[in-house]
PDB file of C-alpha atoms in Angstrom:
ATOM      1  CA  CYS A 104     -26.374 -11.402 -15.161  1.00  0.00           C
ATOM      2  CA  ASP A 105     -29.698 -13.149 -14.581  1.00  0.00           C
ATOM      3  CA  ALA A 106     -29.092 -16.056 -16.876  1.00  0.00           C
ATOM      4  CA  GLU A 107     -25.768 -16.683 -15.986  1.00  0.00           C
ATOM      5  CA  GLN A 108     -27.015 -17.239 -12.355  1.00  0.00           C
ATOM      6  CA  ALA A 109     -29.786 -19.145 -14.172  1.00  0.00           C
ATOM      7  CA  ARG A 110     -27.036 -21.446 -15.154  1.00  0.00           C
ATOM      8  CA  TYR A 111     -24.885 -21.616 -12.541  1.00  0.00           C
ATOM      9  CA  LEU A 112     -27.462 -23.049 -10.684  1.00  0.00           C
ATOM     10  CA  ALA A 113     -29.081 -25.165 -12.708  1.00  0.00           C
ATOM     11  CA  ALA A 114     -24.933 -26.864 -12.693  1.00  0.00           C
ATOM     12  CA  HIS A 115     -24.627 -26.419  -9.187  1.00  0.00           C
ATOM     13  CA  LEU A 116     -27.691 -27.270  -6.905  1.00  0.00           C
ATOM     14  CA  SER A 117     -27.611 -30.118  -5.362  1.00  0.00           C
ATOM     15  CA  ASP A 118     -32.208 -30.064  -4.914  1.00  0.00           C
ATOM     16  CA  ALA A 119     -32.010 -32.116  -8.199  1.00  0.00           C
ATOM     17  CA  GLU A 120     -35.871 -30.483  -8.329  1.00  0.00           C
ATOM     18  CA  SER A 121     -34.264 -27.155  -8.552  1.00  0.00           C
ATOM     19  CA  ALA A 122     -31.808 -27.605 -10.709  1.00  0.00           C
ATOM     20  CA  ALA A 123     -33.460 -28.315 -13.159  1.00  0.00           C
ATOM     21  CA  PHE A 124     -36.273 -25.722 -12.803  1.00  0.00           C
ATOM     22  CA  PHE A 125     -33.531 -23.592 -13.502  1.00  0.00           C
ATOM     23  CA  ARG A 126     -32.196 -25.271 -16.565  1.00  0.00           C
ATOM     24  CA  ASP A 127     -35.349 -25.715 -18.180  1.00  0.00           C
ATOM     25  CA  VAL A 128     -37.751 -22.951 -17.104  1.00  0.00           C
ATOM     26  CA  VAL A 129     -35.298 -20.278 -16.258  1.00  0.00           C
ATOM     27  CA  ALA A 130     -32.515 -20.025 -17.990  1.00  0.00           C
ATOM     28  CA  PRO A 131     -34.698 -20.777 -21.622  1.00  0.00           C
ATOM     29  CA  ALA A 132     -37.071 -18.234 -20.414  1.00  0.00           C
ATOM     30  CA  TYR A 133     -34.126 -15.099 -20.043  1.00  0.00           C
ATOM     31  CA  GLU A 134     -32.167 -16.346 -23.073  1.00  0.00           C
ATOM     32  CA  ALA A 135     -35.225 -16.404 -25.411  1.00  0.00           C
ATOM     33  CA  VAL A 136     -35.720 -12.548 -24.334  1.00  0.00           C
ATOM     34  CA  LEU A 137     -32.191 -11.437 -24.476  1.00  0.00           C
ATOM     35  CA  GLU A 138     -32.171 -12.863 -28.419  1.00  0.00           C
ATOM     36  CA  ASN A 139     -34.522  -9.976 -28.480  1.00  0.00           C
ATOM     37  CA  ILE A 140     -32.750  -6.945 -27.072  1.00  0.00           C
ATOM     38  CA  PRO A 141     -30.943  -5.072 -29.446  1.00  0.00           C
ATOM     39  CA  PRO A 142     -26.708  -3.729 -29.120  1.00  0.00           C
ATOM     40  CA  LEU A 143     -26.700  -1.336 -26.143  1.00  0.00           C
ATOM     41  CA  ASP A 144     -26.159   1.977 -28.896  1.00  0.00           C
ATOM     42  CA  ARG A 145     -29.561   1.243 -29.775  1.00  0.00           C
ATOM     43  CA  LEU A 146     -31.063   1.217 -26.279  1.00  0.00           C
ATOM     44  CA  SER A 147     -29.802   5.450 -25.316  1.00  0.00           C
ATOM     45  CA  LYS A 148     -33.116   6.834 -25.121  1.00  0.00           C
ATOM     46  CA  THR A 149     -33.487   4.441 -21.623  1.00  0.00           C
ATOM     47  CA  GLY A 150     -30.151   4.931 -21.042  1.00  0.00           C
ATOM     48  CA  GLY A 151     -29.003   1.226 -21.450  1.00  0.00           C
ATOM     49  CA  LEU A 152     -32.231  -0.191 -20.247  1.00  0.00           C
ATOM     50  CA  TYR A 153     -34.626  -2.934 -21.922  1.00  0.00           C
ATOM     51  CA  PRO A 154     -37.923  -2.538 -21.567  1.00  0.00           C
ATOM     52  CA  LEU A 155     -40.094  -6.066 -21.886  1.00  0.00           C
ATOM     53  CA  ARG A 156     -42.738  -5.970 -24.125  1.00  0.00           C
ATOM     54  CA  THR A 157     -46.087  -7.476 -23.153  1.00  0.00           C
ATOM     55  CA  GLU A 158     -47.063  -8.375 -26.488  1.00  0.00           C
ATOM     56  CA  SER A 159     -43.762 -10.502 -26.868  1.00  0.00           C
ATOM     57  CA  PRO A 160     -45.151 -14.030 -25.229  1.00  0.00           C
ATOM     58  CA  ALA A 161     -41.005 -14.809 -24.372  1.00  0.00           C
ATOM     59  CA  GLU A 162     -40.982 -11.223 -22.101  1.00  0.00           C
ATOM     60  CA  ARG A 163     -44.501 -12.125 -21.141  1.00  0.00           C
ATOM     61  CA  ALA A 164     -43.484 -15.254 -19.291  1.00  0.00           C
ATOM     62  CA  LEU A 165     -40.209 -13.520 -17.693  1.00  0.00           C
ATOM     63  CA  GLY A 166     -42.338 -11.204 -16.252  1.00  0.00           C
ATOM     64  CA  THR A 167     -43.190 -14.318 -13.802  1.00  0.00           C
ATOM     65  CA  LEU A 168     -39.890 -14.916 -12.873  1.00  0.00           C
ATOM     66  CA  TYR A 169     -37.842 -11.619 -13.448  1.00  0.00           C
ATOM     67  CA  ASN A 170     -36.713  -9.588 -10.140  1.00  0.00           C
ATOM     68  CA  ARG A 171     -38.214 -13.008  -7.889  1.00  0.00           C
ATOM     69  CA  ALA A 172     -36.883 -14.983  -4.840  1.00  0.00           C
ATOM     70  CA  LEU A 173     -36.610 -17.689  -7.048  1.00  0.00           C
ATOM     71  CA  HIS A 174     -33.687 -19.271  -4.500  1.00  0.00           C
ATOM     72  CA  VAL A 175     -32.769 -17.578  -1.333  1.00  0.00           C
ATOM     73  CA  THR A 176     -28.858 -19.349  -0.226  1.00  0.00           C
ATOM     74  CA  ASP A 177     -29.323 -20.246   3.800  1.00  0.00           C
ATOM     75  CA  ALA A 178     -25.852 -20.455   3.745  1.00  0.00           C
ATOM     76  CA  PRO A 179     -24.213 -22.414   6.721  1.00  0.00           C
ATOM     77  CA  GLU A 180     -22.455 -20.946   9.208  1.00  0.00           C
ATOM     78  CA  PRO A 181     -18.297 -22.625   8.989  1.00  0.00           C
ATOM     79  CA  ARG A 182     -18.400 -24.625  11.975  1.00  0.00           C
ATOM     80  CA  ASP A 183     -15.436 -27.068  13.576  1.00  0.00           C
ATOM     81  CA  GLY A 184     -15.931 -31.068  14.121  1.00  0.00           C
ATOM     82  CA  ALA A 185     -17.353 -30.219  17.431  1.00  0.00           C
ATOM     83  CA  GLY A 186     -20.259 -28.679  16.089  1.00  0.00           C
ATOM     84  CA  ARG A 187     -19.048 -25.592  16.950  1.00  0.00           C
ATOM     85  CA  PRO A 188     -19.190 -21.755  14.704  1.00  0.00           C
ATOM     86  CA  LEU A 189     -16.322 -20.740  13.799  1.00  0.00           C
ATOM     87  CA  PRO A 190     -14.895 -17.034  13.432  1.00  0.00           C
ATOM     88  CA  LEU A 191     -15.626 -15.177   9.966  1.00  0.00           C
ATOM     89  CA  LEU A 192     -12.876 -13.413  10.361  1.00  0.00           C
ATOM     90  CA  ASN A 193      -9.409 -14.439   9.930  1.00  0.00           C
ATOM     91  CA  ALA A 194      -7.185 -15.312  12.932  1.00  0.00           C
ATOM     92  CA  ARG A 195      -4.538 -13.251  11.076  1.00  0.00           C
ATOM     93  CA  LEU A 196      -6.276  -9.933  11.360  1.00  0.00           C
ATOM     94  CA  ASP A 197      -4.424  -7.235  13.547  1.00  0.00           C
ATOM     95  CA  ALA A 198      -7.287  -5.057  14.629  1.00  0.00           C
ATOM     96  CA  ASP A 199      -4.410  -3.168  16.702  1.00  0.00           C
ATOM     97  CA  ALA A 200      -2.327  -2.391  13.729  1.00  0.00           C
ATOM     98  CA  VAL A 201      -5.523  -1.231  11.651  1.00  0.00           C
ATOM     99  CA  GLU A 202      -7.131   0.477  13.950  1.00  0.00           C
ATOM    100  CA  ALA A 203      -3.687   2.635  14.787  1.00  0.00           C
ATOM    101  CA  ARG A 204      -3.781   3.148  10.512  1.00  0.00           C
ATOM    102  CA  TRP A 205      -6.937   4.259  10.645  1.00  0.00           C
ATOM    103  CA  ARG A 206      -6.466   7.107  14.160  1.00  0.00           C
ATOM    104  CA  GLY A 207      -3.177   8.008  11.404  1.00  0.00           C
ATOM    105  CA  ASP A 208      -1.191   6.898  14.116  1.00  0.00           C
ATOM    106  CA  ASP A 209       1.537   4.659  11.751  1.00  0.00           C
ATOM    107  CA  PRO A 210       3.473   7.666   9.305  1.00  0.00           C
ATOM    108  CA  SER A 211       3.838   4.760   6.986  1.00  0.00           C
ATOM    109  CA  HIS A 212       0.229   4.552   6.268  1.00  0.00           C
ATOM    110  CA  GLY A 213      -2.155   6.553   4.125  1.00  0.00           C
ATOM    111  CA  THR A 214      -4.552   8.756   5.020  1.00  0.00           C
ATOM    112  CA  PRO A 215      -6.136   8.801   8.015  1.00  0.00           C
ATOM    113  CA  GLY A 216     -10.191   7.420   8.323  1.00  0.00           C
ATOM    114  CA  VAL A 217      -8.945   5.213   5.069  1.00  0.00           C
ATOM    115  CA  VAL A 218      -7.825   1.911   5.816  1.00  0.00           C
ATOM    116  CA  TRP A 219      -7.339  -1.577   3.655  1.00  0.00           C
ATOM    117  CA  VAL A 220      -7.076  -5.364   5.222  1.00  0.00           C
ATOM    118  CA  ASP A 221      -6.129  -7.980   2.765  1.00  0.00           C
ATOM    119  CA  ASP A 222      -7.473 -11.668   3.752  1.00  0.00           C
ATOM    120  CA  LEU A 223     -10.161  -9.912   6.101  1.00  0.00           C
ATOM    121  CA  LEU A 224     -12.523 -13.051   6.018  1.00  0.00           C
ATOM    122  CA  THR A 225     -11.146 -17.066   7.112  1.00  0.00           C
ATOM    123  CA  PRO A 226     -11.457 -19.376   3.617  1.00  0.00           C
ATOM    124  CA  GLU A 227     -14.939 -20.747   4.372  1.00  0.00           C
ATOM    125  CA  ALA A 228     -16.678 -17.572   5.607  1.00  0.00           C
ATOM    126  CA  LEU A 229     -15.564 -15.800   2.314  1.00  0.00           C
ATOM    127  CA  ASP A 230     -17.224 -19.644   0.288  1.00  0.00           C
ATOM    128  CA  ALA A 231     -20.188 -18.898   2.149  1.00  0.00           C
ATOM    129  CA  VAL A 232     -20.509 -15.049   1.171  1.00  0.00           C
ATOM    130  CA  ARG A 233     -19.652 -15.740  -2.313  1.00  0.00           C
ATOM    131  CA  THR A 234     -22.081 -18.455  -1.838  1.00  0.00           C
ATOM    132  CA  ILE A 235     -24.692 -16.258  -1.029  1.00  0.00           C
ATOM    133  CA  MET A 236     -23.977 -13.730  -3.529  1.00  0.00           C
ATOM    134  CA  LEU A 237     -23.373 -16.094  -6.462  1.00  0.00           C
ATOM    135  CA  GLU A 238     -26.991 -18.274  -5.710  1.00  0.00           C
ATOM    136  CA  SER A 239     -29.288 -15.617  -4.120  1.00  0.00           C
ATOM    137  CA  THR A 240     -31.536 -14.340  -6.468  1.00  0.00           C
ATOM    138  CA  VAL A 241     -32.316 -11.069  -4.830  1.00  0.00           C
ATOM    139  CA  PHE A 242     -30.329  -9.214  -7.036  1.00  0.00           C
ATOM    140  CA  TYR A 243     -33.162  -6.455  -7.575  1.00  0.00           C
ATOM    141  CA  GLN A 244     -31.949  -3.141  -8.958  1.00  0.00           C
ATOM    142  CA  THR A 245     -29.992  -2.463 -11.663  1.00  0.00           C
ATOM    143  CA  LYS A 246     -28.909   0.345 -12.738  1.00  0.00           C
ATOM    144  CA  MET A 247     -28.418   1.583 -16.294  1.00  0.00           C
ATOM    145  CA  PRO A 248     -25.251   1.199 -18.255  1.00  0.00           C
ATOM    146  CA  GLU A 249     -24.842   4.326 -20.035  1.00  0.00           C
ATOM    147  CA  ARG A 250     -25.340   6.542 -17.126  1.00  0.00           C
ATOM    148  CA  PHE A 251     -24.775   4.172 -13.637  1.00  0.00           C
ATOM    149  CA  GLY A 252     -21.783   2.379 -15.199  1.00  0.00           C
ATOM    150  CA  GLY A 253     -24.274  -0.597 -15.577  1.00  0.00           C
ATOM    151  CA  TYR A 254     -24.852  -3.397 -12.175  1.00  0.00           C
ATOM    152  CA  VAL A 255     -26.908  -5.333 -10.565  1.00  0.00           C
ATOM    153  CA  GLY A 256     -27.807  -4.735  -6.604  1.00  0.00           C
ATOM    154  CA  ALA A 257     -29.289  -6.524  -3.766  1.00  0.00           C
ATOM    155  CA  TYR A 258     -30.109  -4.648  -0.471  1.00  0.00           C
ATOM    156  CA  LEU A 259     -30.528  -5.220   3.344  1.00  0.00           C
ATOM    157  CA  ASP A 260     -34.260  -4.591   3.322  1.00  0.00           C
ATOM    158  CA  ASP A 261     -35.148  -6.629   0.374  1.00  0.00           C
ATOM    159  CA  GLY A 262     -33.685 -10.251   0.178  1.00  0.00           C
ATOM    160  CA  LEU A 263     -30.129  -9.361   1.435  1.00  0.00           C
ATOM    161  CA  HIS A 264     -30.038 -10.691   4.965  1.00  0.00           C
ATOM    162  CA  ASP A 265     -28.760 -14.096   5.582  1.00  0.00           C
ATOM    163  CA  ARG A 266     -27.868 -14.662   8.834  1.00  0.00           C
ATOM    164  CA  LEU A 267     -24.377 -15.567   7.564  1.00  0.00           C
ATOM    165  CA  LEU A 268     -23.862 -11.741   6.913  1.00  0.00           C
ATOM    166  CA  LEU A 269     -25.686 -10.109   9.239  1.00  0.00           C
ATOM    167  CA  ARG A 270     -22.732 -12.833  12.240  1.00  0.00           C
ATOM    168  CA  LEU A 271     -20.030 -11.081  10.026  1.00  0.00           C
ATOM    169  CA  ALA A 272     -21.439  -7.367  11.041  1.00  0.00           C
ATOM    170  CA  PHE A 273     -20.973  -8.234  14.160  1.00  0.00           C
ATOM    171  CA  GLU A 274     -18.046  -9.652  14.285  1.00  0.00           C
ATOM    172  CA  LEU A 275     -16.159  -6.636  12.672  1.00  0.00           C
ATOM    173  CA  HIS A 276     -18.441  -4.441  15.152  1.00  0.00           C
ATOM    174  CA  GLY A 277     -16.335  -6.309  17.744  1.00  0.00           C
ATOM    175  CA  ALA A 278     -13.082  -6.716  16.565  1.00  0.00           C
ATOM    176  CA  LEU A 279     -12.552  -2.951  16.093  1.00  0.00           C
ATOM    177  CA  PRO A 280     -14.402  -1.635  18.100  1.00  0.00           C
ATOM    178  CA  GLY A 281     -11.173   1.681  17.986  1.00  0.00           C
ATOM    179  CA  ILE A 282     -13.203   2.193  15.048  1.00  0.00           C
ATOM    180  CA  MET A 283     -16.827   0.451  14.783  1.00  0.00           C
ATOM    181  CA  GLY A 284     -17.654   3.102  18.294  1.00  0.00           C
ATOM    182  CA  ASP A 285     -21.234   2.953  19.048  1.00  0.00           C
ATOM    183  CA  HIS A 286     -22.008   2.970  15.231  1.00  0.00           C
ATOM    184  CA  PRO A 287     -24.947  -0.324  14.624  1.00  0.00           C
ATOM    185  CA  LEU A 288     -25.290  -1.407  11.337  1.00  0.00           C
ATOM    186  CA  LYS A 289     -27.485   0.865   9.590  1.00  0.00           C
ATOM    187  CA  TYR A 290     -27.644  -1.305   5.742  1.00  0.00           C
ATOM    188  CA  LEU A 291     -26.027  -3.639   3.806  1.00  0.00           C
ATOM    189  CA  TRP A 292     -25.904  -4.559   0.012  1.00  0.00           C
ATOM    190  CA  CYS A 293     -24.011  -5.638  -2.352  1.00  0.00           C
ATOM    191  CA  TYR A 294     -23.359  -4.876  -6.302  1.00  0.00           C
ATOM    192  CA  LYS A 295     -22.793  -7.734  -9.007  1.00  0.00           C
ATOM    193  CA  TYR A 296     -20.274  -5.568 -11.743  1.00  0.00           C
ATOM    194  CA  ASP A 297     -20.030  -6.670 -15.914  1.00  0.00           C
ATOM    195  CA  SER A 298     -16.800  -5.830 -17.206  1.00  0.00           C
ATOM    196  CA  GLN A 299     -17.744  -4.612 -20.221  1.00  0.00           C
ATOM    197  CA  TYR A 300     -19.421  -1.687 -18.754  1.00  0.00           C
ATOM    198  CA  THR A 301     -17.207   0.888 -16.110  1.00  0.00           C
ATOM    199  CA  GLY A 302     -19.124  -0.014 -13.107  1.00  0.00           C
ATOM    200  CA  ILE A 303     -19.809   2.258  -9.741  1.00  0.00           C
ATOM    201  CA  ASN A 304     -18.359   5.992 -10.112  1.00  0.00           C
ATOM    202  CA  THR A 305     -16.058   7.247  -7.127  1.00  0.00           C
ATOM    203  CA  HIS A 306     -18.242   8.339  -4.227  1.00  0.00           C
ATOM    204  CA  ALA A 307     -18.656   8.572  -0.159  1.00  0.00           C
ATOM    205  CA  ASP A 308     -21.829   7.207   1.360  1.00  0.00           C
ATOM    206  CA  GLN A 309     -23.855   8.197   4.056  1.00  0.00           C
ATOM    207  CA  ALA A 310     -21.853   6.829   6.886  1.00  0.00           C
ATOM    208  CA  ALA A 311     -19.839   7.318  10.342  1.00  0.00           C
ATOM    209  CA  VAL A 312     -17.574   3.797   9.394  1.00  0.00           C
ATOM    210  CA  ASN A 313     -18.267   2.296   5.714  1.00  0.00           C
ATOM    211  CA  VAL A 314     -17.043  -0.971   5.221  1.00  0.00           C
ATOM    212  CA  ASN A 315     -16.185  -2.369   1.510  1.00  0.00           C
ATOM    213  CA  ILE A 316     -15.169  -6.190   1.036  1.00  0.00           C
ATOM    214  CA  TRP A 317     -13.833  -6.759  -2.363  1.00  0.00           C
ATOM    215  CA  LEU A 318     -15.771 -10.942  -3.110  1.00  0.00           C
ATOM    216  CA  ALA A 319     -14.199 -11.732  -6.217  1.00  0.00           C
ATOM    217  CA  PRO A 320     -11.512 -14.459  -7.009  1.00  0.00           C
ATOM    218  CA  ASP A 321      -7.661 -13.057  -7.741  1.00  0.00           C
ATOM    219  CA  SER A 322      -8.175 -15.260 -11.343  1.00  0.00           C
ATOM    220  CA  ALA A 323     -11.328 -12.834 -12.174  1.00  0.00           C
ATOM    221  CA  ASN A 324      -8.753  -9.708 -12.410  1.00  0.00           C
ATOM    222  CA  LEU A 325      -7.756  -8.867 -15.481  1.00  0.00           C
ATOM    223  CA  ASP A 326      -4.901  -6.795 -13.875  1.00  0.00           C
ATOM    224  CA  PRO A 327      -2.734  -8.581 -11.869  1.00  0.00           C
ATOM    225  CA  HIS A 328      -0.585  -5.166 -11.306  1.00  0.00           C
ATOM    226  CA  SER A 329      -3.129  -4.130  -9.527  1.00  0.00           C
ATOM    227  CA  GLY A 330      -6.347  -4.687  -6.903  1.00  0.00           C
ATOM    228  CA  GLY A 331      -8.919  -5.087  -9.382  1.00  0.00           C
ATOM    229  CA  LEU A 332     -10.463  -1.724  -9.383  1.00  0.00           C
TER     230      LEU A 332
END
């Protein structure tokens, strides 16, 4: 995942010096270590993780790059022609209908307290949030593939605190007062999954209200007859 992100940044960063750093330094360092990592079935003792060896020059060099905020995207807020901030939530969001389904007032809806919304964000906001997740090198947590499903995580208190994300939380709070009530934002995180692993297991988070936003484009869903879950 880190090597893929380095190659992505090398190809997409507008700053030539930063792009060259990821192309000539970061990506080769990760790729050199990847060549030494054995297959997953040979890493059962560590749950699928590979311990870096200090005696290896390539792996020792990676220590200056691994889990570092080498690039943090300060995504520009979507603005109109006059420079005024544009809403992040889609104007077609029917807040009253969403809250009715949440309360259980809509008999055609399933379980009260659970609601889903398509096209929650504006296209501009979705692009901005995707840029943050694609470019910011703040995904420091690695979940062991054999034990936890194999994914990486970034968190509010450890680098994932772009202003755009905080503004989105406030907009959601203001748009859905019947759901959010007086509950403030307590935590925020993002996970990236590898399709060859199982991903996160079914679980419940400790929250009065939990909001999950799926950012992957439709083209990434290999089963178009499902939602990609």
